[in-house]
Amino acid sequence: MTESRDVVDLIEKDHREIERLFELLRTDPGQRDLAVTEVMALLVAHSRAEESEVYPVARDEAGETEEVAHSQEEHAEAEAILERLAGMAADDPQYESVLRELVDSVGHHVEEEESTVLPGMRQRLSDERRAELGEAFLSARAQHLGDRPGEATRAELAQQARNLGVDGTSSMSKDELRDEVTPD
C-alpha cells in the first residue's frame, strides 16, 4: 500500500507523531532531551510548511479565512513557547511548566485544526488539489527541518502576516512583520 499524499492525511500524520512525542515526554523522562529536540524540529518544519503552502490555499480556495487566521495565531503562540523552551536547561525550575504550556497549546491547535480547517479542505478541494498540496507540504517541511524557533525569514514572516489577514506586507520591514505576527 502506498502512503497517502493527500495534504490533510499528511498533516494529521504529523499531528499523531507530535502527540506520540508528547506522550514520550510525559512517560519517559530519560528520553526527554531527544524528544524535545524532535518536537522542536517537527513543529517548526510542520508550521512553516503549513504557513507557506497550505494556509494560503485553505484561505483562498477552501474559504477558511477566519480559521486560517486563528491557526496562524496559534502557530505564533506555539513558536514563542518553543523559543522560551529552547533557551532553558532541562533542570530549570520553570521547564516543566513551559513544557506543559507547549503541550496544551499544540494540543488545542491540533484539535481545532482537525475540526475546522482540515475538514473544510477535504470537502472543498479536489483529491488532485489535495495531492498537489501534499507534495508541496512535504517539500516545504523537508526544507525547514532543522530550522529553529524564532528564526523565520522576512518572506516567511510576510506569509504569516498575510495568513493573519494583514495588508501591506510587501512594504513592511522584517521587524514590523515580526511585530504583526508575534502574540502580545
Short mmCIF file of C-alpha atoms in Angstrom, two decimals:
data_model
loop_
_atom_site.label_atom_id
_atom_site.label_comp_id
_atom_site.label_asym_id
_atom_site.label_seq_id
_atom_site.Cartn_x
_atom_site.Cartn_y
_atom_site.Cartn_z
CA MET A 1 0.00 0.00 0.00
CA THR A 2 1.39 3.41 -0.93
CA GLU A 3 1.41 6.22 1.56
CA SER A 4 -1.24 8.89 1.05
CA ARG A 5 -0.08 12.16 -0.48
CA ASP A 6 -3.33 13.92 0.49
CA VAL A 7 -2.25 17.02 2.41
CA VAL A 8 -4.96 16.52 5.03
CA ASP A 9 -3.75 12.97 5.73
CA LEU A 10 -0.12 14.17 5.89
CA ILE A 11 -0.94 16.94 8.34
CA GLU A 12 -2.92 14.54 10.52
CA LYS A 13 0.01 12.07 10.40
CA ASP A 14 2.33 14.82 11.69
CA HIS A 15 -0.19 15.60 14.43
CA ARG A 16 -0.17 11.95 15.56
CA GLU A 17 3.66 11.96 15.62
CA ILE A 18 3.71 15.13 17.72
CA GLU A 19 1.19 13.55 20.12
CA ARG A 20 3.40 10.43 20.32
CA LEU A 21 6.42 12.57 21.17
CA PHE A 22 4.44 14.47 23.81
CA GLU A 23 3.42 11.14 25.36
CA LEU A 24 7.08 10.08 25.37
CA LEU A 25 7.97 13.32 27.16
CA ARG A 26 5.30 12.59 29.75
CA THR A 27 6.11 8.93 30.36
CA ASP A 28 9.86 8.56 29.78
CA PRO A 29 11.96 11.35 31.34
CA GLY A 30 15.12 9.59 30.18
CA GLN A 31 14.12 10.32 26.57
CA ARG A 32 13.28 13.97 27.27
CA ASP A 33 16.26 15.65 25.60
CA LEU A 34 15.85 13.66 22.40
CA ALA A 35 12.06 14.03 22.35
CA VAL A 36 12.21 17.81 22.91
CA THR A 37 14.71 18.14 20.06
CA GLU A 38 12.43 16.09 17.79
CA VAL A 39 9.33 18.05 18.83
CA MET A 40 11.05 21.37 18.08
CA ALA A 41 12.30 20.20 14.69
CA LEU A 42 8.95 18.74 13.63
CA LEU A 43 6.81 21.60 14.96
CA VAL A 44 8.87 24.32 13.27
CA ALA A 45 9.10 22.45 9.94
CA HIS A 46 5.40 21.48 10.06
CA SER A 47 4.34 25.05 10.88
CA ARG A 48 6.48 26.63 8.15
CA ALA A 49 5.11 24.17 5.57
CA GLU A 50 1.50 24.82 6.59
CA GLU A 51 2.05 28.58 6.59
CA SER A 52 3.71 28.70 3.17
CA GLU A 53 1.84 26.02 1.24
CA VAL A 54 -1.39 25.02 2.99
CA TYR A 55 -2.86 28.07 4.69
CA PRO A 56 -2.90 30.31 1.59
CA VAL A 57 -4.84 27.63 -0.32
CA ALA A 58 -7.15 26.88 2.63
CA ARG A 59 -7.91 30.60 2.83
CA ASP A 60 -8.20 31.39 -0.89
CA GLU A 61 -9.58 28.17 -2.38
CA ALA A 62 -11.41 26.50 0.53
CA GLY A 63 -12.85 29.66 2.12
CA GLU A 64 -11.25 29.04 5.53
CA THR A 65 -10.25 32.70 6.07
CA GLU A 66 -11.06 33.10 9.77
CA GLU A 67 -9.91 29.59 10.61
CA VAL A 68 -6.55 30.15 8.89
CA ALA A 69 -6.02 33.45 10.72
CA HIS A 70 -6.78 31.72 14.02
CA SER A 71 -4.47 28.81 13.21
CA GLN A 72 -1.69 31.26 12.29
CA GLU A 73 -2.14 32.97 15.68
CA GLU A 74 -1.82 29.59 17.39
CA HIS A 75 1.37 28.84 15.43
CA ALA A 76 2.86 32.13 16.65
CA GLU A 77 1.92 31.27 20.24
CA ALA A 78 3.49 27.82 19.99
CA GLU A 79 6.66 29.21 18.42
CA ALA A 80 7.00 31.78 21.22
CA ILE A 81 6.71 28.96 23.77
CA LEU A 82 9.23 26.88 21.79
CA GLU A 83 11.67 29.80 21.86
CA ARG A 84 11.37 30.02 25.64
CA LEU A 85 11.82 26.26 25.99
CA ALA A 86 14.84 26.22 23.66
CA GLY A 87 16.55 28.77 25.90
CA MET A 88 16.07 26.75 29.09
CA ALA A 89 18.05 23.97 30.68
CA ALA A 90 16.06 20.83 31.47
CA ASP A 91 16.72 21.36 35.20
CA ASP A 92 15.34 24.93 35.14
CA PRO A 93 12.51 25.23 37.72
CA GLN A 94 10.21 26.66 35.02
CA TYR A 95 10.98 23.94 32.45
CA GLU A 96 8.08 21.66 33.40
CA SER A 97 5.50 24.44 33.31
CA VAL A 98 6.75 25.78 29.95
CA LEU A 99 6.72 22.26 28.51
CA ARG A 100 3.15 21.76 29.79
CA GLU A 101 2.17 25.10 28.23
CA LEU A 102 3.57 23.90 24.88
CA VAL A 103 1.75 20.55 25.07
CA ASP A 104 -1.53 22.28 25.96
CA SER A 105 -1.16 24.95 23.27
CA VAL A 106 -0.28 22.50 20.49
CA GLY A 107 -2.94 20.02 21.63
CA HIS A 108 -5.58 22.75 21.45
CA HIS A 109 -4.37 23.81 17.98
CA VAL A 110 -4.41 20.24 16.65
CA GLU A 111 -7.94 19.69 17.94
CA GLU A 112 -9.24 22.91 16.38
CA GLU A 113 -7.41 22.48 13.07
CA GLU A 114 -8.70 18.92 12.72
CA SER A 115 -12.27 20.05 13.38
CA THR A 116 -12.30 23.21 11.20
CA VAL A 117 -9.58 23.85 8.59
CA LEU A 118 -8.84 20.26 7.56
CA PRO A 119 -12.47 19.14 7.08
CA GLY A 120 -13.09 22.30 5.04
CA MET A 121 -10.14 21.47 2.81
CA ARG A 122 -11.23 17.85 2.42
CA GLN A 123 -14.73 18.99 1.47
CA ARG A 124 -13.89 21.93 -0.81
CA LEU A 125 -10.68 20.86 -2.57
CA SER A 126 -10.45 18.07 -5.13
CA ASP A 127 -8.45 14.91 -4.46
CA GLU A 128 -5.95 16.07 -7.09
CA ARG A 129 -5.54 19.50 -5.49
CA ARG A 130 -5.02 17.96 -2.05
CA ALA A 131 -2.38 15.62 -3.55
CA GLU A 132 -0.60 18.60 -5.18
CA LEU A 133 -0.68 20.40 -1.84
CA GLY A 134 0.61 17.25 -0.13
CA GLU A 135 3.69 17.24 -2.37
CA ALA A 136 4.27 20.97 -1.73
CA PHE A 137 3.78 20.45 2.03
CA LEU A 138 6.29 17.57 2.14
CA SER A 139 8.85 19.54 0.14
CA ALA A 140 8.49 22.66 2.31
CA ARG A 141 8.59 20.61 5.51
CA ALA A 142 11.78 18.86 4.40
CA GLN A 143 13.32 22.22 3.51
CA HIS A 144 12.58 23.56 7.01
CA LEU A 145 13.73 20.58 9.08
CA GLY A 146 16.47 21.94 11.29
CA ASP A 147 15.04 25.47 11.44
CA ARG A 148 14.96 26.88 14.95
CA PRO A 149 12.05 28.67 16.59
CA GLY A 150 12.20 32.44 16.18
CA GLU A 151 14.39 32.34 13.07
CA ALA A 152 11.78 32.93 10.36
CA THR A 153 12.94 34.81 7.27
CA ARG A 154 11.33 38.07 6.16
CA ALA A 155 9.43 36.18 3.43
CA GLU A 156 8.15 33.64 5.98
CA LEU A 157 7.04 36.43 8.33
CA ALA A 158 5.29 38.18 5.42
CA GLN A 159 3.38 34.97 4.61
CA GLN A 160 2.44 34.55 8.28
CA ALA A 161 1.13 38.13 8.32
CA ARG A 162 -0.88 37.55 5.13
CA ASN A 163 -2.32 34.39 6.72
CA LEU A 164 -3.49 36.65 9.56
CA GLY A 165 -5.16 38.99 7.06
CA VAL A 166 -2.58 41.80 7.37
CA ASP A 167 -2.47 44.09 4.32
CA GLY A 168 0.60 45.90 3.01
CA THR A 169 3.13 43.23 3.95
CA SER A 170 5.33 43.94 0.92
CA SER A 171 6.28 47.37 2.28
CA MET A 172 6.95 46.20 5.86
CA SER A 173 10.36 45.56 7.34
CA LYS A 174 11.24 42.24 8.94
CA ASP A 175 10.86 43.81 12.40
CA GLU A 176 7.45 45.27 11.51
CA LEU A 177 6.32 41.88 10.21
CA ARG A 178 7.60 40.16 13.35
CA ASP A 179 5.57 42.63 15.44
CA GLU A 180 2.45 41.82 13.40
CA VAL A 181 2.73 38.06 13.87
CA THR A 182 4.08 37.86 17.42
CA PRO A 183 1.45 37.35 20.13
CA ASP A 184 1.15 40.17 22.66
#
